[in-house]
Amino acid sequence: MHNLDKLNTADQGAFVGALDGIFENAPWVAERAIAARPFATVADLHGAMMQAVATAGEAEQLGLIRGHPELGSKVARAGAMTAESRREQGSLGLDRLSEAELARFERLNAAHRQRFGFPFIICVRRHTRDSILDNFERRLGNSPEQERIAALQEIGHITRLRLVEAVEGPGKPKTEGRLSTHVLDTVSGKPAAGVRIVLTERGGSAESLLKEAITNADGRTDEPLLAGAPLRIGMYEIAFHIGAYFAAKGIAAAIPPFLDVVPIRFAIAEPEGHYHVPLLASPWSYSTYRGS
Amino acid sequence: MHNLDKLNTADQGAFVGALDGIFENAPWVAERAIAARPFATVADLHGAMMQAVATAGEAEQLGLIRGHPELGSKVARAGAMTAESRREQGSLGLDRLSEAELARFERLNAAHRQRFGFPFIICVRRHTRDSILDNFERRLGNSPEQERIAALQEIGHITRLRLVEAVEGPGKPKTEGRLSTHVLDTVSGKPAAGVRIVLTERGGSAESLLKEAITNADGRTDEPLLAGAPLRIGMYEIAFHIGAYFAAKGIAAAIPPFLDVVPIRFAIAEPEGHYHVPLLASPWSYSTYRGS
Amino acid sequence: MHNLDKLNTADQGAFVGALDGIFENAPWVAERAIAARPFATVADLHGAMMQAVATAGEAEQLGLIRGHPELGSKVARAGAMTAESRREQGSLGLDRLSEAELARFERLNAAHRQRFGFPFIICVRRHTRDSILDNFERRLGNSPEQERIAALQEIGHITRLRLVEAVEGPGKPKTEGRLSTHVLDTVSGKPAAGVRIVLTERGGSAESLLKEAITNADGRTDEPLLAGAPLRIGMYEIAFHIGAYFAAKGIAAAIPPFLDVVPIRFAIAEPEGHYHVPLLASPWSYSTYRGS
Amino acid sequence: MHNLDKLNTADQGAFVGALDGIFENAPWVAERAIAARPFATVADLHGAMMQAVATAGEAEQLGLIRGHPELGSKVARAGAMTAESRREQGSLGLDRLSEAELARFERLNAAHRQRFGFPFIICVRRHTRDSILDNFERRLGNSPEQERIAALQEIGHITRLRLVEAVEGPGKPKTEGRLSTHVLDTVSGKPAAGVRIVLTERGGSAESLLKEAITNADGRTDEPLLAGAPLRIGMYEIAFHIGAYFAAKGIAAAIPPFLDVVPIRFAIAEPEGHYHVPLLASPWSYSTYRGS
């Protein structure tokens, strides 16, 4: 972990060395940002580095982009990636794809490289696997200019996350999102305690369990359902087991109860946002909304 | 189809013959009900027949119960059933069970026969397959007295349905349920037209498609989602494709949209009831309730 | 009451005589519409008459407009109005204004006449008194051209209502609106029966009671809250006495109950529309919406 | 302000002197509570004093009750009250009643004194004037035993409030309530900022303005609508000016808008509770609930 104060006064070599790896294979970014010192905040430092990228020539930008590995490719599996890239891709299992998935990524990578001449860049930690594939397909329809800008924006997201983890200091840019919930029992006008809640990610073909929790006396979960990292863009479902809750309270209902497990299915589109997705329920009705 | 007026004046043989098959292998029910003629309504006729059952001795009641076939049994598959029973069981595919399913039914049938000495009776047309299995398991916990009463109640349901289909006349008892929906767009305060709706039955292990529809200008489906028969007790889900609806209206939302396919999962417990399950939705919130 | 069939074949004098009074002091409208006979519907007849107005010269249009009395004026009180105008203005009490109200109308009338050279025309039966005053003020900001068009549109509304009451025949244009409600008890998932409902019009300075009703077994009122006439544009409030309802059902709530009389305040803007304003309530929560 | 630590070690005279006035004209309460020292919390001190009251004889209890002044009486106006009582009654204007109001209180006081032989005691700071009158009428139906217990409970509320203001220390009992709100715009799925909110108390005959606020960027008010004191039991209304909010956002709606000022009318029954009363609204629908 580096320290912003020290970076502000370090000599050029130490400064560039400390930031090595933030912008993959591109020490020139740090070299140019140095002129904007001192940085009051970590966000300012990141801004100065992105400014260096924005004012570089197209050739340098393309060089920066080409310094990134392909996504989910054999090359990636073979290990020819920076440690940061390996870790990021690994978080989605992109280094452990099945042969069929690998083939799909290879096909998309090939199409992208043929059309644009550089690899498809996306900030993996802000996406589910489905969202990556959606973006991959959609961005194949971009013009070369649009795709270069899109790649640079993604490099902005990737490097912001890396910088926040590498540099200690005030004014860190926001890189974490949060998903929370609460359950209100509209029969008693009180928070519903003891409700089982199951959060899953819903991919195109499969579901994966992310979290199980029981609501506390305040009708909330003791910890947010998701926090401490960017939320991955994608589809989710929270299943609220309110049938068991109302049965335990002895509230007369039909057999079987009209509502048992209530699924709320929604998408997350802002990785750094706060999604509050509550359930207001009686045994016969409910409502939900995106709150904050 | 028989006619209530004619049954009211027919001689005893014709009366009993006409009602043959309503109460399985038990002509004595019709023979005793005849004393209560004339019947103002079909419901009265059914009531008189059930009254004959209720006032019969326990031995006669058990005889009536034993006249019914086992559910989903090999015997049933072999065809030794009345035509009515065969048709009713066939409606749930109980005459086409897999070997594993057949084994489960055989096991439950055996347990039931051993405990109570008579077959498990249930009005198949008022249940999904899951609901039948749930009831089968639960009723194994009954006392013999409770189970005899339960069987007679089910015979009441079975014969009511048969009678309504066999006898024309005023005052038919209610045997049909209805499931309907509508979609309200709370952004425009208008019915949501053109929303795709998919109704599925959700069994313990599988889903089956029951109906697909597109909402009309009134935000409703041209026909009820279910009607014209008893609703089968069980779990259902209506999927409302409101993401596509709001996208088509050009209402700005996130990418991907917060709400896309909204699933409303609920149970039907009253086969002859009216279930109105609407969706009131904006791109960011929705509510539902059991209406009527 | 005249008959559309007979009007289609009547000689010109009878035709014009029958429609005398629909367009105030302007027999030429009927005289020109006659060329478009036969009319398949009453709506077509009205359309043809409005077409005659639309294609008349500006001078004739202004003459038509000037043939209408001022609203709430002394002249009106003195009786120099056609019977139709007197009845329409009387429906809002515009013939019985206090001195202060009269002064306000006189002031607005004078301002309007000075600016535009013709009286302010509005279809009184489609407005509350507050809505008339709002429109009066707002339309003083019109250009002369805009105001002439506005006046002709109002004449369209006025004459449509008159024609529907004067001529029998198929295809009457829609002139009636409807306000309805229902109450759903979300604790029991059933319609709330026996709920007292009070509808008031809420004017700028006063409220006036329009209707009181008790919900029936279906949670609705036996008759719509408003029907059989255009709804008057304006502000309304429905007060739902759900505190007493839940208390009578013995549903435990606080003392005093969190919700007692729930007021739903809303505006009607479409006189010929259907406004369905339901209440979905538990003792601790409720929702409402404009349905249809 | 006294200090719990010091009270725990003070000599008896200082202890009793410090707590003089908490229990009106009844130094014996403090004298007996002293045996339970040391008190870990202020709540424990109050508990010990109430325990002394509970275990006193009926005569002593009645003496304690009779030491309190009548509510809203001429005597009270003449000033023969302790400073605490005067301040508490003054907070509701009970020292400034009109002649008619005074007459009503005199009549109730007389009826109460005649029936029970002691004054009507209520913790004024936990009630609106309407709630006091409701309780006054209702408690006249009590048995003498019930009314003595009710009076002692109210003395518990009164003295808890006094003690919390007189003694510094850990573990103060909860004496403050809170009323908060937030507004969610369900069209945009975001907090509604800039919404005017007006809180009024709604008495039987009059309304009084309690607070006006504008929602901030989080859709909340910068400060709770009510806080820092017990909430007064009574009826309230929050008026949400959402018509102006949606108009300012340019969201197309009818003219006049279906929803303009939305009134949410509710009762507070728990003076020490947290009432969160949000509004979730589109231009055509809204919902509210008691949250926490």
mmCIF file of C-alpha atoms in Angstrom, chain B residues 44-255:
data_model
loop_
_atom_site.group_PDB
_atom_site.id
_atom_site.type_symbol
_atom_site.label_atom_id
_atom_site.label_comp_id
_atom_site.label_asym_id
_atom_site.label_seq_id
_atom_site.Cartn_x
_atom_site.Cartn_y
_atom_site.Cartn_z
ATOM 1 C CA ASP B 44 -80.939 -29.394 -4.275
ATOM 2 C CA LEU B 45 -80.680 -32.720 -6.062
ATOM 3 C CA HIS B 46 -77.007 -32.969 -5.146
ATOM 4 C CA GLY B 47 -77.816 -31.955 -1.594
ATOM 5 C CA ALA B 48 -80.420 -34.694 -1.288
ATOM 6 C CA MET B 49 -77.990 -37.308 -2.576
ATOM 7 C CA MET B 50 -75.290 -36.173 -0.144
ATOM 8 C CA GLN B 51 -77.891 -36.219 2.615
ATOM 9 C CA ALA B 52 -78.582 -39.858 1.780
ATOM 10 C CA VAL B 53 -74.871 -40.545 2.144
ATOM 11 C CA ALA B 54 -74.620 -38.615 5.408
ATOM 12 C CA THR B 55 -77.496 -40.536 6.992
ATOM 13 C CA ALA B 56 -76.360 -43.945 5.760
ATOM 14 C CA GLY B 57 -74.640 -46.238 8.241
ATOM 15 C CA GLU B 58 -70.889 -46.323 8.538
ATOM 16 C CA ALA B 59 -70.786 -49.675 6.724
ATOM 17 C CA GLU B 60 -72.631 -48.278 3.720
ATOM 18 C CA GLN B 61 -70.406 -45.204 3.681
ATOM 19 C CA LEU B 62 -67.297 -47.364 3.722
ATOM 20 C CA GLY B 63 -68.786 -49.455 0.931
ATOM 21 C CA LEU B 64 -69.293 -46.295 -1.110
ATOM 22 C CA ILE B 65 -65.703 -45.238 -0.452
ATOM 23 C CA ARG B 66 -64.350 -48.659 -1.329
ATOM 24 C CA GLY B 67 -66.177 -48.499 -4.634
ATOM 25 C CA HIS B 68 -63.612 -45.923 -5.802
ATOM 26 C CA PRO B 69 -60.372 -46.909 -7.519
ATOM 27 C CA GLU B 70 -56.946 -46.184 -6.121
ATOM 28 C CA LEU B 71 -55.183 -43.148 -7.466
ATOM 29 C CA GLY B 72 -52.455 -43.664 -10.026
ATOM 30 C CA SER B 73 -52.344 -47.361 -9.381
ATOM 31 C CA LYS B 74 -51.534 -50.256 -11.672
ATOM 32 C CA VAL B 75 -55.121 -51.318 -11.453
ATOM 33 C CA ALA B 76 -56.070 -47.916 -12.762
ATOM 34 C CA ARG B 77 -53.620 -48.258 -15.581
ATOM 35 C CA ALA B 78 -55.011 -51.643 -16.375
ATOM 36 C CA GLY B 79 -58.377 -50.050 -17.025
ATOM 37 C CA ALA B 80 -60.547 -51.461 -14.238
ATOM 38 C CA MET B 81 -62.171 -48.112 -13.560
ATOM 39 C CA THR B 82 -65.468 -46.497 -14.421
ATOM 40 C CA ALA B 83 -65.269 -44.206 -17.418
ATOM 41 C CA GLU B 84 -65.718 -41.146 -15.198
ATOM 42 C CA SER B 85 -62.837 -42.088 -12.921
ATOM 43 C CA ARG B 86 -60.614 -42.824 -15.867
ATOM 44 C CA ARG B 87 -61.316 -39.457 -17.424
ATOM 45 C CA GLU B 88 -60.765 -37.579 -14.142
ATOM 46 C CA GLN B 89 -57.491 -39.284 -13.318
ATOM 47 C CA GLY B 90 -56.363 -38.918 -16.916
ATOM 48 C CA SER B 91 -56.754 -35.138 -16.677
ATOM 49 C CA LEU B 92 -53.694 -35.017 -14.421
ATOM 50 C CA GLY B 93 -51.787 -37.670 -16.284
ATOM 51 C CA LEU B 94 -52.244 -40.079 -13.397
ATOM 52 C CA ASP B 95 -52.814 -42.826 -15.929
ATOM 53 C CA ARG B 96 -49.430 -42.143 -17.501
ATOM 54 C CA LEU B 97 -47.079 -41.999 -14.500
ATOM 55 C CA SER B 98 -43.412 -42.785 -14.782
ATOM 56 C CA GLU B 99 -42.182 -45.860 -12.949
ATOM 57 C CA ALA B 100 -40.775 -43.690 -10.142
ATOM 58 C CA GLU B 101 -44.003 -41.757 -9.760
ATOM 59 C CA LEU B 102 -45.991 -44.935 -9.938
ATOM 60 C CA ALA B 103 -43.834 -46.380 -7.164
ATOM 61 C CA ARG B 104 -44.519 -43.341 -4.970
ATOM 62 C CA PHE B 105 -48.265 -43.606 -5.514
ATOM 63 C CA GLU B 106 -48.146 -47.354 -4.868
ATOM 64 C CA ARG B 107 -46.298 -46.729 -1.617
ATOM 65 C CA LEU B 108 -48.785 -44.076 -0.493
ATOM 66 C CA ASN B 109 -51.734 -46.192 -1.580
ATOM 67 C CA ALA B 110 -50.398 -49.133 0.362
ATOM 68 C CA ALA B 111 -49.803 -47.037 3.480
ATOM 69 C CA HIS B 112 -53.303 -45.590 3.221
ATOM 70 C CA ARG B 113 -54.997 -48.929 2.699
ATOM 71 C CA GLN B 114 -53.102 -50.450 5.585
ATOM 72 C CA ARG B 115 -53.966 -47.600 7.934
ATOM 73 C CA PHE B 116 -57.592 -47.037 6.937
ATOM 74 C CA GLY B 117 -58.686 -50.114 5.027
ATOM 75 C CA PHE B 118 -60.042 -48.125 2.090
ATOM 76 C CA PRO B 119 -58.561 -46.206 -0.854
ATOM 77 C CA PHE B 120 -57.482 -42.606 -0.716
ATOM 78 C CA ILE B 121 -60.215 -40.503 -2.319
ATOM 79 C CA ILE B 122 -59.651 -37.019 -3.656
ATOM 80 C CA CYS B 123 -61.433 -34.957 -6.268
ATOM 81 C CA VAL B 124 -58.613 -34.985 -8.813
ATOM 82 C CA ARG B 125 -60.038 -32.191 -10.938
ATOM 83 C CA ARG B 126 -59.656 -29.698 -8.048
ATOM 84 C CA HIS B 127 -55.936 -30.356 -7.525
ATOM 85 C CA THR B 128 -52.563 -30.195 -9.153
ATOM 86 C CA ARG B 129 -50.431 -33.290 -8.888
ATOM 87 C CA ASP B 130 -48.358 -31.654 -6.124
ATOM 88 C CA SER B 131 -51.450 -30.799 -4.154
ATOM 89 C CA ILE B 132 -52.656 -34.393 -4.395
ATOM 90 C CA LEU B 133 -49.355 -35.661 -3.051
ATOM 91 C CA ASP B 134 -49.390 -33.081 -0.240
ATOM 92 C CA ASN B 135 -52.895 -34.093 0.758
ATOM 93 C CA PHE B 136 -52.035 -37.762 0.502
ATOM 94 C CA GLU B 137 -49.130 -37.366 2.941
ATOM 95 C CA ARG B 138 -51.074 -35.107 5.286
ATOM 96 C CA ARG B 139 -54.185 -37.241 5.438
ATOM 97 C CA LEU B 140 -52.132 -40.268 6.446
ATOM 98 C CA GLY B 141 -51.969 -38.459 9.800
ATOM 99 C CA ASN B 142 -55.789 -38.426 10.150
ATOM 100 C CA SER B 143 -57.720 -40.581 12.587
ATOM 101 C CA PRO B 144 -59.931 -43.213 10.851
ATOM 102 C CA GLU B 145 -62.986 -41.095 11.670
ATOM 103 C CA GLN B 146 -61.418 -37.922 10.229
ATOM 104 C CA GLU B 147 -60.318 -39.762 7.122
ATOM 105 C CA ARG B 148 -63.755 -41.252 6.515
ATOM 106 C CA ILE B 149 -65.229 -37.746 6.700
ATOM 107 C CA ALA B 150 -62.525 -36.403 4.430
ATOM 108 C CA ALA B 151 -63.225 -39.123 1.877
ATOM 109 C CA LEU B 152 -66.963 -38.349 1.938
ATOM 110 C CA GLN B 153 -66.266 -34.652 1.437
ATOM 111 C CA GLU B 154 -64.170 -35.465 -1.573
ATOM 112 C CA ILE B 155 -66.953 -37.674 -2.894
ATOM 113 C CA GLY B 156 -69.170 -34.621 -2.511
ATOM 114 C CA HIS B 157 -66.800 -32.624 -4.727
ATOM 115 C CA ILE B 158 -66.472 -35.434 -7.271
ATOM 116 C CA THR B 159 -70.189 -36.013 -7.579
ATOM 117 C CA ARG B 160 -71.055 -32.342 -7.715
ATOM 118 C CA LEU B 161 -68.866 -31.999 -10.776
ATOM 119 C CA ARG B 162 -70.327 -35.096 -12.369
ATOM 120 C CA LEU B 163 -73.894 -34.045 -11.670
ATOM 121 C CA VAL B 164 -73.421 -30.589 -13.149
ATOM 122 C CA GLU B 165 -72.235 -32.210 -16.345
ATOM 123 C CA ALA B 166 -74.996 -34.790 -16.428
ATOM 124 C CA VAL B 167 -78.114 -32.852 -15.491
ATOM 125 C CA GLU B 168 -79.548 -29.762 -17.131
ATOM 126 C CA GLY B 169 -81.629 -27.472 -14.974
ATOM 127 C CA PRO B 170 -81.758 -24.307 -12.882
ATOM 128 C CA GLY B 171 -79.625 -23.653 -9.826
ATOM 129 C CA LYS B 172 -76.473 -25.511 -10.716
ATOM 130 C CA PRO B 173 -73.981 -25.495 -7.845
ATOM 131 C CA LYS B 174 -70.831 -23.473 -8.467
ATOM 132 C CA THR B 175 -68.073 -25.705 -9.791
ATOM 133 C CA GLU B 176 -65.975 -23.298 -11.825
ATOM 134 C CA GLY B 177 -63.255 -20.942 -10.707
ATOM 135 C CA ARG B 178 -61.581 -18.069 -12.496
ATOM 136 C CA LEU B 179 -58.127 -16.547 -12.603
ATOM 137 C CA SER B 180 -57.801 -13.107 -14.146
ATOM 138 C CA THR B 181 -55.285 -10.297 -14.184
ATOM 139 C CA HIS B 182 -54.754 -6.780 -15.329
ATOM 140 C CA VAL B 183 -51.743 -4.537 -15.654
ATOM 141 C CA LEU B 184 -51.752 -0.872 -14.722
ATOM 142 C CA ASP B 185 -48.986 1.472 -15.817
ATOM 143 C CA THR B 186 -48.597 3.823 -12.863
ATOM 144 C CA VAL B 187 -46.403 6.221 -14.852
ATOM 145 C CA SER B 188 -49.208 7.091 -17.244
ATOM 146 C CA GLY B 189 -52.124 6.168 -14.994
ATOM 147 C CA LYS B 190 -53.473 3.987 -17.797
ATOM 148 C CA PRO B 191 -54.003 0.288 -18.441
ATOM 149 C CA ALA B 192 -50.819 -1.247 -19.825
ATOM 150 C CA ALA B 193 -51.599 -2.653 -23.259
ATOM 151 C CA GLY B 194 -49.390 -5.106 -25.107
ATOM 152 C CA VAL B 195 -47.756 -6.661 -22.059
ATOM 153 C CA ARG B 196 -46.790 -10.283 -22.534
ATOM 154 C CA ILE B 197 -48.076 -12.521 -19.755
ATOM 155 C CA VAL B 198 -47.084 -16.108 -19.143
ATOM 156 C CA LEU B 199 -48.898 -18.317 -16.657
ATOM 157 C CA THR B 200 -47.183 -21.451 -15.410
ATOM 158 C CA GLU B 201 -48.025 -24.084 -12.875
ATOM 159 C CA ARG B 202 -45.083 -24.560 -10.554
ATOM 160 C CA GLY B 203 -44.829 -28.076 -9.317
ATOM 161 C CA GLY B 204 -42.356 -29.308 -6.752
ATOM 162 C CA SER B 205 -39.913 -30.283 -9.421
ATOM 163 C CA ALA B 206 -41.130 -28.798 -12.675
ATOM 164 C CA GLU B 207 -42.987 -25.928 -14.282
ATOM 165 C CA SER B 208 -45.594 -26.329 -16.955
ATOM 166 C CA LEU B 209 -46.851 -23.649 -19.255
ATOM 167 C CA LEU B 210 -50.579 -23.033 -18.915
ATOM 168 C CA LYS B 211 -51.216 -19.903 -20.928
ATOM 169 C CA GLU B 212 -49.579 -17.070 -22.793
ATOM 170 C CA ALA B 213 -51.391 -13.839 -23.543
ATOM 171 C CA ILE B 214 -50.875 -10.205 -24.457
ATOM 172 C CA THR B 215 -52.824 -7.561 -22.555
ATOM 173 C CA ASN B 216 -55.435 -5.681 -24.542
ATOM 174 C CA ALA B 217 -56.227 -1.959 -24.538
ATOM 175 C CA ASP B 218 -57.894 -2.374 -21.175
ATOM 176 C CA GLY B 219 -54.748 -3.898 -19.654
ATOM 177 C CA ARG B 220 -56.542 -7.239 -19.370
ATOM 178 C CA THR B 221 -56.403 -10.512 -21.248
ATOM 179 C CA ASP B 222 -59.206 -11.104 -23.724
ATOM 180 C CA GLU B 223 -60.116 -14.253 -21.844
ATOM 181 C CA PRO B 224 -59.506 -15.145 -18.196
ATOM 182 C CA LEU B 225 -56.197 -16.911 -17.623
ATOM 183 C CA LEU B 226 -58.140 -19.864 -16.237
ATOM 184 C CA ALA B 227 -61.893 -20.464 -16.338
ATOM 185 C CA GLY B 228 -64.600 -22.968 -17.186
ATOM 186 C CA ALA B 229 -63.488 -25.600 -14.683
ATOM 187 C CA PRO B 230 -62.439 -25.853 -11.052
ATOM 188 C CA LEU B 231 -59.082 -24.162 -10.468
ATOM 189 C CA ARG B 232 -56.565 -26.770 -9.431
ATOM 190 C CA ILE B 233 -55.215 -26.210 -5.912
ATOM 191 C CA GLY B 234 -51.491 -25.597 -6.298
ATOM 192 C CA MET B 235 -48.740 -23.106 -6.952
ATOM 193 C CA TYR B 236 -48.708 -20.796 -9.938
ATOM 194 C CA GLU B 237 -46.640 -18.004 -11.358
ATOM 195 C CA ILE B 238 -47.596 -15.199 -13.677
ATOM 196 C CA ALA B 239 -44.625 -13.609 -15.419
ATOM 197 C CA PHE B 240 -45.315 -10.046 -16.582
ATOM 198 C CA HIS B 241 -42.919 -8.787 -19.265
ATOM 199 C CA ILE B 242 -43.018 -5.154 -18.266
ATOM 200 C CA GLY B 243 -39.413 -4.331 -19.163
ATOM 201 C CA ALA B 244 -40.252 -4.709 -22.849
ATOM 202 C CA TYR B 245 -43.465 -2.740 -22.347
ATOM 203 C CA PHE B 246 -41.759 0.305 -20.830
ATOM 204 C CA ALA B 247 -38.900 0.102 -23.345
ATOM 205 C CA ALA B 248 -41.446 0.198 -26.189
ATOM 206 C CA LYS B 249 -43.012 3.295 -24.635
ATOM 207 C CA GLY B 250 -39.598 4.941 -24.570
ATOM 208 C CA ILE B 251 -39.691 5.492 -20.837
ATOM 209 C CA ALA B 252 -36.113 6.059 -19.791
ATOM 210 C CA ALA B 253 -34.796 3.384 -17.509
ATOM 211 C CA ALA B 254 -31.473 1.852 -16.627
ATOM 212 C CA ILE B 255 -29.585 -0.612 -18.854
#
